[in-house]
Amino acid sequence: MNARKHRRVGGGLVDPRQILASFPEAVRKLHPRVMVRHPVLFVVEAGSVLTTVSAVLDPSVFSWLISVWLWLTVVFANLAEAVAEGRGKAQAESLRRTRSDTVARRLRSWRVSMDRREWEEERVPAADLRPYDFVVVEAGETVPGDGEVVDGVAAVDESAVTGESAPVIREAGGDRSGVTGGTTVLSDRIVVRITSRAGHTFLDRMIALVEGTSRQKTPNELALNILLASLTVVFILAVVSLQPMAEWAGAPQTITVLVALLVTLIPTTIGALLSAIGIAGMDRLVQRNVLALSGRAVEAAGDVNTLLLDKTGTITLGNRQAAAFVPVQGIAHDLLADAAQLSSLSDETPEGRSIVGLAERHGIRRHHGDLAHGRFVPFSAQTRMSGVDFAFEGEFCRIRKGAGSAVMQWVARRGGQVPEEAGWITDSIAADGGTPLLVAVEDPDGVRILGAVHLKDVVKPGIAERFAELRAMGIKTVMVTGDNPLTAKAIAAEAGVDDYLAEATPEHKLARIKEEQAGGNLVAMTGDGTNDAPALAQADVGVAMNTGTSAAKEAGNMVDLDSNPTKLIEIVEVGKQLLITRGALTTFSICNDVAKYFAIVPAMFGGVAGYEGLEKLNVMGLHSPTSAIASAIVFNALVIVALIPLALRGVRYAPSSAHVLLRRNLSVYGLGGLVAPFVGIKLIDLLMQYVPGM
Ligand SMILES: Nc1ncnc2c1ncn2[C@@H]1O[C@H](COP(=O)(O)OP(=O)(O)OP(=O)(O)O)[C@@H](O)[C@H]1O
Ligand SMILES: [K+]
Ligand SMILES: [Mg+2]
């Protein structure tokens, strides 16, 4: 994994300076409008106001001590969130500097005659660009906005966004056409169609994300918040109803004591850390160069059990190159090469361009001028073919090239014969992991297959080991590809996926995901192409490769800046760690509160006639009732600070089954939660006895 240049080192540790720096923000967050979003802490804040008023009216060391520590409890809770948010701020700053304030070279066109347009360049600020504007970017210039390359090929330096310094190729036509505003073109010239409005670019979204401004509570977080709020209501009722009983026993309690009791009982610890845990999860993904555009997706990632990947550009490098022309018997090699080149002259896909190039290397150089009144048939994922219709020396002619089955059908439909040999050729190319494209012509002599083009692609290195890791995590991998079954089988075997689906159209990919979801599976999908977009949108976790088309990036809910399909392993780990951390700290918090109840109630009623039985519960032998209560409140506040690093770093996660993790959690954090207050409160009480008046 590459380290983003402006990325901090040792992301898991909390720098004490960071805590200090976040203090003012924590105090600002005391505003009730902010606090109502955290119901448990809102109750603590209200309690702090009550005890402060009562301390003013009826001052004592005890009442002031409690008031001060209650306020500290709320500040500490806000501190957790402020520290979590603060960690993204520096990164956001450096991204802001990257955001381009460049001047764009916008193309303006007007119609001169029926079929001719005149183009003119104008210089406008990047901020004025709108979707469907066309801009020119040349070597040395900054891409002024997000868009799609519609003409040309260029090497682009994307390090400003991805942190990766090796240049990448961006080109028109294929699945590597997306460019991001703020990146720099290193060579050549491209024309870009702008796809996003100023202020809504990828970089803007990235800034909002690392700053946490766009973060919304996830469904799980909302549910937990409701649970915590309900618990709080129950405890409020319990404490309020305690007073009549205490009065009946002749020991009415002060407001300060009642508020203190309430605060120790309600789940303040998890209430304080909940949002920091969520922010930290998103942050951990940013550290791994993944932008999660929804918190829900991060949670879902923790439970994913099926991963769908497309082949070209995701499992393979995606730069399918023509390697050879394989003619059928009786057809000259150069005739096939010529036909293949003619059909590709306007095919702006990488495949198309590489066919033109290969034919040129065989000495065949055709130009658009050779195609009188030619009509180009562009490639589509549905037809899996492309080609051209034109007139040649007065004769009408059609050429088609494409997936074996698609071209065979085309030939058969037009009344031609498909020689058995065509099947052998495509099969032998496919069995090798290559992609065969059959080439066929239709002219006055009839319809026939000329041969095949052998397209070669390379499986990304090291991918098989990573898929084995996914298997160990209980995740099934399925490759879905538009390619033929034999190629799919060969690549599937080489990459080590569990299953594959060949000849898949965008609809098939989508259907396969719905099918998996109907079977109760949580599905992740990684892809880069426009033909992956529907599937990326349907998947619970849709990870788009940053190299991909803007349609793919819009459809997914995560973008991997490294365009590494096995990144999902890390995404799943972060998701699991998020869920486990939240579970562990909730367990700890609730067990803690139960233990505090036993520490504080006996002390409160110690020595009260009729409640002597409770005295026996005072196993801790605390100094005095006031000291016991104050110690519990101090402990309650300090626990929050002590757990901030754990909330931000996440509970240690080692891949193992869900029930092993659950058991481990319950024992470590449940037991820890029960024992910690007895030790902590006793220690604080030992100090508290030296405070005069306690
Ligand atoms: N430019 C082209 N002209 C004609 N046929 C093509 C062209 N590009 C690809 N094909 C054929 O169409 C098939 C489907 O292509 P598509 O892009 O939908 O899927 P893919 O890239 O092979 O797979 P994946 O979905 O894994 O990216 C290819 O396998 C190939 O046989
Ligand atoms: K508490
Ligand atoms: Mg693809």
JSON list of C-alpha atoms in Angstrom, two decimals, residues 30-102:
[
{"chain": "A", "resi": 30, "resn": "LEU", "atom": "CA", "xyz": [-21.40, 22.31, 24.72]},
{"chain": "A", "resi": 31, "resn": "HIS", "atom": "CA", "xyz": [-24.05, 24.32, 22.88]},
{"chain": "A", "resi": 32, "resn": "PRO", "atom": "CA", "xyz": [-27.39, 22.60, 23.59]},
{"chain": "A", "resi": 33, "resn": "ARG", "atom": "CA", "xyz": [-28.20, 22.58, 19.87]},
{"chain": "A", "resi": 34, "resn": "VAL", "atom": "CA", "xyz": [-25.19, 20.33, 19.32]},
{"chain": "A", "resi": 35, "resn": "MET", "atom": "CA", "xyz": [-25.74, 18.30, 22.48]},
{"chain": "A", "resi": 36, "resn": "VAL", "atom": "CA", "xyz": [-29.32, 17.20, 21.69]},
{"chain": "A", "resi": 37, "resn": "ARG", "atom": "CA", "xyz": [-27.86, 15.00, 18.98]},
{"chain": "A", "resi": 38, "resn": "HIS", "atom": "CA", "xyz": [-26.38, 12.88, 21.78]},
{"chain": "A", "resi": 39, "resn": "PRO", "atom": "CA", "xyz": [-29.32, 12.18, 24.12]},
{"chain": "A", "resi": 40, "resn": "VAL", "atom": "CA", "xyz": [-27.31, 10.55, 26.93]},
{"chain": "A", "resi": 41, "resn": "LEU", "atom": "CA", "xyz": [-24.89, 13.44, 27.13]},
{"chain": "A", "resi": 42, "resn": "PHE", "atom": "CA", "xyz": [-27.65, 15.97, 26.82]},
{"chain": "A", "resi": 43, "resn": "VAL", "atom": "CA", "xyz": [-29.06, 14.54, 30.07]},
{"chain": "A", "resi": 44, "resn": "VAL", "atom": "CA", "xyz": [-25.62, 14.87, 31.68]},
{"chain": "A", "resi": 45, "resn": "GLU", "atom": "CA", "xyz": [-25.41, 18.48, 30.56]},
{"chain": "A", "resi": 46, "resn": "ALA", "atom": "CA", "xyz": [-28.87, 19.23, 31.97]},
{"chain": "A", "resi": 47, "resn": "GLY", "atom": "CA", "xyz": [-27.75, 17.56, 35.21]},
{"chain": "A", "resi": 48, "resn": "SER", "atom": "CA", "xyz": [-24.62, 19.73, 35.29]},
{"chain": "A", "resi": 49, "resn": "VAL", "atom": "CA", "xyz": [-26.78, 22.85, 35.06]},
{"chain": "A", "resi": 50, "resn": "LEU", "atom": "CA", "xyz": [-29.00, 21.60, 37.92]},
{"chain": "A", "resi": 51, "resn": "THR", "atom": "CA", "xyz": [-26.11, 20.75, 40.24]},
{"chain": "A", "resi": 52, "resn": "THR", "atom": "CA", "xyz": [-24.36, 24.03, 39.44]},
{"chain": "A", "resi": 53, "resn": "VAL", "atom": "CA", "xyz": [-27.48, 26.00, 40.37]},
{"chain": "A", "resi": 54, "resn": "SER", "atom": "CA", "xyz": [-27.81, 24.02, 43.59]},
{"chain": "A", "resi": 55, "resn": "ALA", "atom": "CA", "xyz": [-24.09, 24.51, 44.35]},
{"chain": "A", "resi": 56, "resn": "VAL", "atom": "CA", "xyz": [-24.54, 28.25, 43.97]},
{"chain": "A", "resi": 57, "resn": "LEU", "atom": "CA", "xyz": [-27.61, 28.28, 46.20]},
{"chain": "A", "resi": 58, "resn": "ASP", "atom": "CA", "xyz": [-26.25, 25.91, 48.80]},
{"chain": "A", "resi": 59, "resn": "PRO", "atom": "CA", "xyz": [-22.44, 25.83, 48.40]},
{"chain": "A", "resi": 60, "resn": "SER", "atom": "CA", "xyz": [-20.35, 22.95, 49.71]},
{"chain": "A", "resi": 61, "resn": "VAL", "atom": "CA", "xyz": [-17.12, 21.27, 48.64]},
{"chain": "A", "resi": 62, "resn": "PHE", "atom": "CA", "xyz": [-19.15, 18.22, 47.65]},
{"chain": "A", "resi": 63, "resn": "SER", "atom": "CA", "xyz": [-21.71, 20.02, 45.50]},
{"chain": "A", "resi": 64, "resn": "TRP", "atom": "CA", "xyz": [-19.02, 22.07, 43.68]},
{"chain": "A", "resi": 65, "resn": "LEU", "atom": "CA", "xyz": [-16.86, 19.00, 43.16]},
{"chain": "A", "resi": 66, "resn": "ILE", "atom": "CA", "xyz": [-19.76, 17.11, 41.61]},
{"chain": "A", "resi": 67, "resn": "SER", "atom": "CA", "xyz": [-20.75, 20.08, 39.40]},
{"chain": "A", "resi": 68, "resn": "VAL", "atom": "CA", "xyz": [-17.24, 20.57, 38.06]},
{"chain": "A", "resi": 69, "resn": "TRP", "atom": "CA", "xyz": [-16.79, 16.89, 37.27]},
{"chain": "A", "resi": 70, "resn": "LEU", "atom": "CA", "xyz": [-20.16, 16.65, 35.58]},
{"chain": "A", "resi": 71, "resn": "TRP", "atom": "CA", "xyz": [-19.18, 19.50, 33.27]},
{"chain": "A", "resi": 72, "resn": "LEU", "atom": "CA", "xyz": [-15.86, 17.75, 32.67]},
{"chain": "A", "resi": 73, "resn": "THR", "atom": "CA", "xyz": [-17.75, 14.56, 31.77]},
{"chain": "A", "resi": 74, "resn": "VAL", "atom": "CA", "xyz": [-19.56, 16.38, 28.95]},
{"chain": "A", "resi": 75, "resn": "VAL", "atom": "CA", "xyz": [-16.37, 18.12, 27.78]},
{"chain": "A", "resi": 76, "resn": "PHE", "atom": "CA", "xyz": [-14.47, 14.81, 27.72]},
{"chain": "A", "resi": 77, "resn": "ALA", "atom": "CA", "xyz": [-17.26, 13.26, 25.66]},
{"chain": "A", "resi": 78, "resn": "ASN", "atom": "CA", "xyz": [-17.12, 16.13, 23.17]},
{"chain": "A", "resi": 79, "resn": "LEU", "atom": "CA", "xyz": [-13.36, 15.80, 23.15]},
{"chain": "A", "resi": 80, "resn": "ALA", "atom": "CA", "xyz": [-13.62, 12.26, 21.78]},
{"chain": "A", "resi": 81, "resn": "GLU", "atom": "CA", "xyz": [-15.61, 13.52, 18.81]},
{"chain": "A", "resi": 82, "resn": "ALA", "atom": "CA", "xyz": [-13.47, 16.63, 18.35]},
{"chain": "A", "resi": 83, "resn": "VAL", "atom": "CA", "xyz": [-10.23, 14.60, 18.29]},
{"chain": "A", "resi": 84, "resn": "ALA", "atom": "CA", "xyz": [-11.73, 12.17, 15.77]},
{"chain": "A", "resi": 85, "resn": "GLU", "atom": "CA", "xyz": [-12.80, 15.06, 13.54]},
{"chain": "A", "resi": 86, "resn": "GLY", "atom": "CA", "xyz": [-9.56, 16.97, 14.03]},
{"chain": "A", "resi": 87, "resn": "ARG", "atom": "CA", "xyz": [-7.53, 14.15, 12.58]},
{"chain": "A", "resi": 88, "resn": "GLY", "atom": "CA", "xyz": [-9.09, 14.72, 9.16]},
{"chain": "A", "resi": 89, "resn": "LYS", "atom": "CA", "xyz": [-8.70, 18.50, 9.22]},
{"chain": "A", "resi": 90, "resn": "ALA", "atom": "CA", "xyz": [-5.01, 18.62, 8.27]},
{"chain": "A", "resi": 91, "resn": "GLN", "atom": "CA", "xyz": [-5.64, 16.24, 5.42]},
{"chain": "A", "resi": 92, "resn": "ALA", "atom": "CA", "xyz": [-8.58, 18.34, 4.25]},
{"chain": "A", "resi": 93, "resn": "GLU", "atom": "CA", "xyz": [-6.35, 21.40, 4.30]},
{"chain": "A", "resi": 94, "resn": "SER", "atom": "CA", "xyz": [-3.78, 19.82, 2.04]},
{"chain": "A", "resi": 95, "resn": "LEU", "atom": "CA", "xyz": [-6.49, 18.60, -0.34]},
{"chain": "A", "resi": 96, "resn": "ARG", "atom": "CA", "xyz": [-7.94, 22.10, -0.42]},
{"chain": "A", "resi": 97, "resn": "ARG", "atom": "CA", "xyz": [-4.63, 23.41, -1.65]},
{"chain": "A", "resi": 98, "resn": "THR", "atom": "CA", "xyz": [-4.73, 20.80, -4.43]},
{"chain": "A", "resi": 99, "resn": "ARG", "atom": "CA", "xyz": [-8.18, 21.88, -5.54]},
{"chain": "A", "resi": 100, "resn": "SER", "atom": "CA", "xyz": [-7.62, 23.52, -8.80]},
{"chain": "A", "resi": 101, "resn": "ASP", "atom": "CA", "xyz": [-8.06, 27.21, -9.25]},
{"chain": "A", "resi": 102, "resn": "THR", "atom": "CA", "xyz": [-6.77, 26.75, -12.78]}
]
